[in-house]
PDB file of C-alpha atoms in Angstrom:
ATOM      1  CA  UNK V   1     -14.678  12.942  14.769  1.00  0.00           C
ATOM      2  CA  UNK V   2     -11.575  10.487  14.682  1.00  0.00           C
ATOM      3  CA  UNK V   3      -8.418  11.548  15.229  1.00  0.00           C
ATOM      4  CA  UNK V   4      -5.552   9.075  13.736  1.00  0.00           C
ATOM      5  CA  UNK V   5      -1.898   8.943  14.382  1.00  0.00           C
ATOM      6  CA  UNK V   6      -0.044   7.081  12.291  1.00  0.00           C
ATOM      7  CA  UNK V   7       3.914   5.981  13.087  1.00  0.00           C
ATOM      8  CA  UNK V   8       6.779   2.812  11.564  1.00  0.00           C
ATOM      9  CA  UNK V   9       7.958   4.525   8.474  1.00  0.00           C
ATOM     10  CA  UNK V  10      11.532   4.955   7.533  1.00  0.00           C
ATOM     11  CA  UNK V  11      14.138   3.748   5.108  1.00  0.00           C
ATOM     12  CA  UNK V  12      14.860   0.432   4.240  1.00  0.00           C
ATOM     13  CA  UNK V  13      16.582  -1.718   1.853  1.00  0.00           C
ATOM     14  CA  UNK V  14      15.131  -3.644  -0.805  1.00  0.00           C
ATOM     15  CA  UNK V  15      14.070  -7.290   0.680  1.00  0.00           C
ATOM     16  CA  UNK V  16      13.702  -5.636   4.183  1.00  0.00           C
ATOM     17  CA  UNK V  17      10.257  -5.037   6.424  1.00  0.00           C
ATOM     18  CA  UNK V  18       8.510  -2.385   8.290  1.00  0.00           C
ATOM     19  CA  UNK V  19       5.582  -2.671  10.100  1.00  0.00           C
ATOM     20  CA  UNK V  20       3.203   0.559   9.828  1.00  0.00           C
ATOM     21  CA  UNK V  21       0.601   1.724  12.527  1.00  0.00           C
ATOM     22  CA  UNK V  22      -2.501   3.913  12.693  1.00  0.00           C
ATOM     23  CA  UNK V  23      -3.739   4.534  16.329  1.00  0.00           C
ATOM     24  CA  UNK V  24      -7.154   6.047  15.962  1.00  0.00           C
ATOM     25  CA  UNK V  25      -9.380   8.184  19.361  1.00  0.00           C
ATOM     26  CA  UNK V  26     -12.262   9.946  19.485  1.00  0.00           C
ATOM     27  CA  UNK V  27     -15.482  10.108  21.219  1.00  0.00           C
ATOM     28  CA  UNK V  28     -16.665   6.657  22.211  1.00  0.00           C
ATOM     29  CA  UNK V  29     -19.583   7.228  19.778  1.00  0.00           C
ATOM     30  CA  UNK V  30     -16.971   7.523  17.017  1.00  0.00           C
ATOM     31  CA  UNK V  31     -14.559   4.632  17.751  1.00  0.00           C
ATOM     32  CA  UNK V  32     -18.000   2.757  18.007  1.00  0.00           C
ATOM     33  CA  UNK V  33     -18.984   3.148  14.940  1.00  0.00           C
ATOM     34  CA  UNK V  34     -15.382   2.164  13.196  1.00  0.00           C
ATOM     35  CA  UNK V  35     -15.865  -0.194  10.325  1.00  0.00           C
ATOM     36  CA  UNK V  36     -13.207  -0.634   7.982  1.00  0.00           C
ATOM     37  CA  UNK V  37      -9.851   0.301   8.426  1.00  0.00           C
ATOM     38  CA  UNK V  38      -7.193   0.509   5.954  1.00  0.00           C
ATOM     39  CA  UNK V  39      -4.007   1.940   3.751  1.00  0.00           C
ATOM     40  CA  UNK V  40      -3.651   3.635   1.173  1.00  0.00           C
ATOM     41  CA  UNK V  41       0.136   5.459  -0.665  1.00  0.00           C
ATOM     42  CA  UNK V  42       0.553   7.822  -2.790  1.00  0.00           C
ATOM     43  CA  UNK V  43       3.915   8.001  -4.929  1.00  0.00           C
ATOM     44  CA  UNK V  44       5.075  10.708  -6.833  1.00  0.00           C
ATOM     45  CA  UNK V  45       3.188  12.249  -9.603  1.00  0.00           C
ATOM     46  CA  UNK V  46       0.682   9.093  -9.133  1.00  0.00           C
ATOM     47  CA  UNK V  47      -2.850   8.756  -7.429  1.00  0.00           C
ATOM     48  CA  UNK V  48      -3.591   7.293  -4.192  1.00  0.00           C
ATOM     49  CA  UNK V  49      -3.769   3.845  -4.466  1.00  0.00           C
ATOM     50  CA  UNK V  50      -5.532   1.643  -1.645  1.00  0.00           C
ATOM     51  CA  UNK V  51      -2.897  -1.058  -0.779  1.00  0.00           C
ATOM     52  CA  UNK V  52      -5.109  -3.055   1.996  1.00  0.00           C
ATOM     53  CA  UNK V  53      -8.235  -2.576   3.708  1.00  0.00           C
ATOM     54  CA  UNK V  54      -9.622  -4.882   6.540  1.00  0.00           C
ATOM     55  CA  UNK V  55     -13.439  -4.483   7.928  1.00  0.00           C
ATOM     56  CA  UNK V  56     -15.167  -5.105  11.082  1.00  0.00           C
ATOM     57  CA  UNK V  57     -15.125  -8.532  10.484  1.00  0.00           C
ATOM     58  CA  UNK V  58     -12.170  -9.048   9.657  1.00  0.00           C
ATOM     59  CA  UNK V  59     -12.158  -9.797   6.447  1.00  0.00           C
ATOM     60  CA  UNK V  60      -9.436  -7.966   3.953  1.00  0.00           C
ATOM     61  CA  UNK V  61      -8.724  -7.173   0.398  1.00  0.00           C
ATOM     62  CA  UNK V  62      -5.435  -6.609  -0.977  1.00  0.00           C
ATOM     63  CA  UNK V  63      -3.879  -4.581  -4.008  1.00  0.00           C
ATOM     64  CA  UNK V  64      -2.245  -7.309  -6.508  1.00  0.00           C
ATOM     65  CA  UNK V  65       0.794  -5.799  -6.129  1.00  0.00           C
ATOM     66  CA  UNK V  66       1.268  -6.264  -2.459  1.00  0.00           C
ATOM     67  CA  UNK V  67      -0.420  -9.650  -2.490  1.00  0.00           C
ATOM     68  CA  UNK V  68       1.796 -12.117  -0.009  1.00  0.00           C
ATOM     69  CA  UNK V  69       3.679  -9.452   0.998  1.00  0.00           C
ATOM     70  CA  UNK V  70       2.373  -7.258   3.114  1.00  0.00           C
ATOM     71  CA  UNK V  71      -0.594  -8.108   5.709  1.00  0.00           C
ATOM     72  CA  UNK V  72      -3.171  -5.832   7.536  1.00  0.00           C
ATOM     73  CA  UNK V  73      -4.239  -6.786  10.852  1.00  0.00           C
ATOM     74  CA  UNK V  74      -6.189  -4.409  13.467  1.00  0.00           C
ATOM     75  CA  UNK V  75      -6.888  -4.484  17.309  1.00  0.00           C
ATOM     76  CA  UNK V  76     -10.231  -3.362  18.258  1.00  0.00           C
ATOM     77  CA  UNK V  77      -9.476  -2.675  21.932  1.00  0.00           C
ATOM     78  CA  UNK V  78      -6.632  -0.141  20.865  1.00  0.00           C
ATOM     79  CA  UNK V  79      -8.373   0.804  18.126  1.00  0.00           C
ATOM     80  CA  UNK V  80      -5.283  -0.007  15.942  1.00  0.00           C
ATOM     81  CA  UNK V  81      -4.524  -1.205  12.700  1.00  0.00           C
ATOM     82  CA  UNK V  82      -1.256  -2.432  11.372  1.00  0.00           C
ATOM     83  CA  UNK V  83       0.342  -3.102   8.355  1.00  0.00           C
ATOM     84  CA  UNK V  84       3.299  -5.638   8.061  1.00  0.00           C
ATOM     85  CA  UNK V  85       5.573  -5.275   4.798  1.00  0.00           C
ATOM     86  CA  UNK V  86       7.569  -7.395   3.821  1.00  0.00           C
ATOM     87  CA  UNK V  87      10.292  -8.398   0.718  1.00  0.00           C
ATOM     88  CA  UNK V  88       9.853  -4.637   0.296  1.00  0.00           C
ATOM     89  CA  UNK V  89      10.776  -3.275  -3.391  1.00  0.00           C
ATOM     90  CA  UNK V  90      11.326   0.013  -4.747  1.00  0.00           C
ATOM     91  CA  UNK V  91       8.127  -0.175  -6.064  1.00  0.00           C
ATOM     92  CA  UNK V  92       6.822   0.178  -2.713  1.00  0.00           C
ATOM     93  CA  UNK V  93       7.910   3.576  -1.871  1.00  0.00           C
ATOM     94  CA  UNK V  94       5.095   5.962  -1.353  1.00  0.00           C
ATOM     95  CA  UNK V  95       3.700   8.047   1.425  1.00  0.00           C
ATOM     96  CA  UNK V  96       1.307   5.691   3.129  1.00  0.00           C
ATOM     97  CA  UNK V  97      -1.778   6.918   4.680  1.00  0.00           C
ATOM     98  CA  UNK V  98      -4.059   5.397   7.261  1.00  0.00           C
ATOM     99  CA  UNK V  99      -7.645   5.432   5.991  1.00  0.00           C
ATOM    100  CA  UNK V 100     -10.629   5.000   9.104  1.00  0.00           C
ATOM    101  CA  UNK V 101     -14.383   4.679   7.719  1.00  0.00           C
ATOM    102  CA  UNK V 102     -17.000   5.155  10.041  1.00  0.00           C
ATOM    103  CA  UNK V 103     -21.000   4.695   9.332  1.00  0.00           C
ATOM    104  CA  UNK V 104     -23.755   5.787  11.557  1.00  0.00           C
ATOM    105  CA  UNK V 105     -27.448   5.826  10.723  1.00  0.00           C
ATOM    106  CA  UNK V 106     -27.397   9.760  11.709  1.00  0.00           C
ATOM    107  CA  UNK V 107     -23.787  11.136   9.346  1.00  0.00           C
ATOM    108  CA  UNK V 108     -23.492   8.137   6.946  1.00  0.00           C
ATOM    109  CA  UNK V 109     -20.112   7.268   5.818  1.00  0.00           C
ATOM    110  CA  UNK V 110     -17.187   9.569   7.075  1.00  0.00           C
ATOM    111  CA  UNK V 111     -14.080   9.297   6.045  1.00  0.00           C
ATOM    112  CA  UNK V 112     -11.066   9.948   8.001  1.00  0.00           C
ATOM    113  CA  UNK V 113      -7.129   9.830   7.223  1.00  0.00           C
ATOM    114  CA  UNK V 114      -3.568   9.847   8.640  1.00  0.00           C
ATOM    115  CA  UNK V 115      -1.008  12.714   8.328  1.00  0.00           C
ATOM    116  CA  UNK V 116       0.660   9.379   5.718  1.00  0.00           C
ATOM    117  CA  UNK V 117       4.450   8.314   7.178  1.00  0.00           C
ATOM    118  CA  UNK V 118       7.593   7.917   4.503  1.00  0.00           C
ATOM    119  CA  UNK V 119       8.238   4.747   2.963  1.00  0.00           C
ATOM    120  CA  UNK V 120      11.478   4.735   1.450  1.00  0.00           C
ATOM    121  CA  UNK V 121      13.023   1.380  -0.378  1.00  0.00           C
ATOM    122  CA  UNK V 122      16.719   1.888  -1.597  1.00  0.00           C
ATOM    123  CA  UNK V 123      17.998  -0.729  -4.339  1.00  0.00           C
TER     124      UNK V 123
END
């Protein structure tokens, strides 16, 4: 099991930043087997989108619309992953949730998410 805790959301005007984190813990065997990490939002009356998703490697994948705007980053000793917004736009306000996949040989994939932190982005 992974537990995540997510914190850095808030209000802001349009053009402003916030920076979003997702702490997760868990048994050793858990954190071990991290792979990607990543965020997703959900706006009102619209699915979940995935805004930014970085693996193991290192290597990330962005949604068009946040493209140069936003950038996902993680730390692998605090078992951390970030995301830095940017020129934020109206557009941008959503509940964000932090997204952890883990794969084992013995469960597979698991998926595990955040309680998702406010985004708000006044005009």
């Amino acid at each position: 099991q992974v537990q995540l805790v997510e914190s850095g959301g808030g209000m802001v005007q349009a053009g402003g930043s916030l920076r979003l984190s997702c702490a997760a813990s868990g048994s050793i065997l858990s954190i071990k087997s991290i792979n990607h990490m990543g965020w997703y939002r959900q706006a009102p009356t619209k699915q979940r989108e995935l805004v930014a998703v970085i693996t193991s490697g290192g290597g990330t994948n962005y949604a068009d619309s946040v493209k140069g705007r936003f950038t996902i980053s993680r730390d692998n000793a605090k078992n951390t992953v970030y995301l830095q917004m940017v020129s934020l736009k109206p557009e941008d306000t959503a509940v964000y949730y932090c997204n952890v996949v883990t794969i084992t040989e013995i469960t597979g994939r698991n998926d595990y998410w955040g309680q998702g932190t406010q985004v708000t982005v006044s005009s």
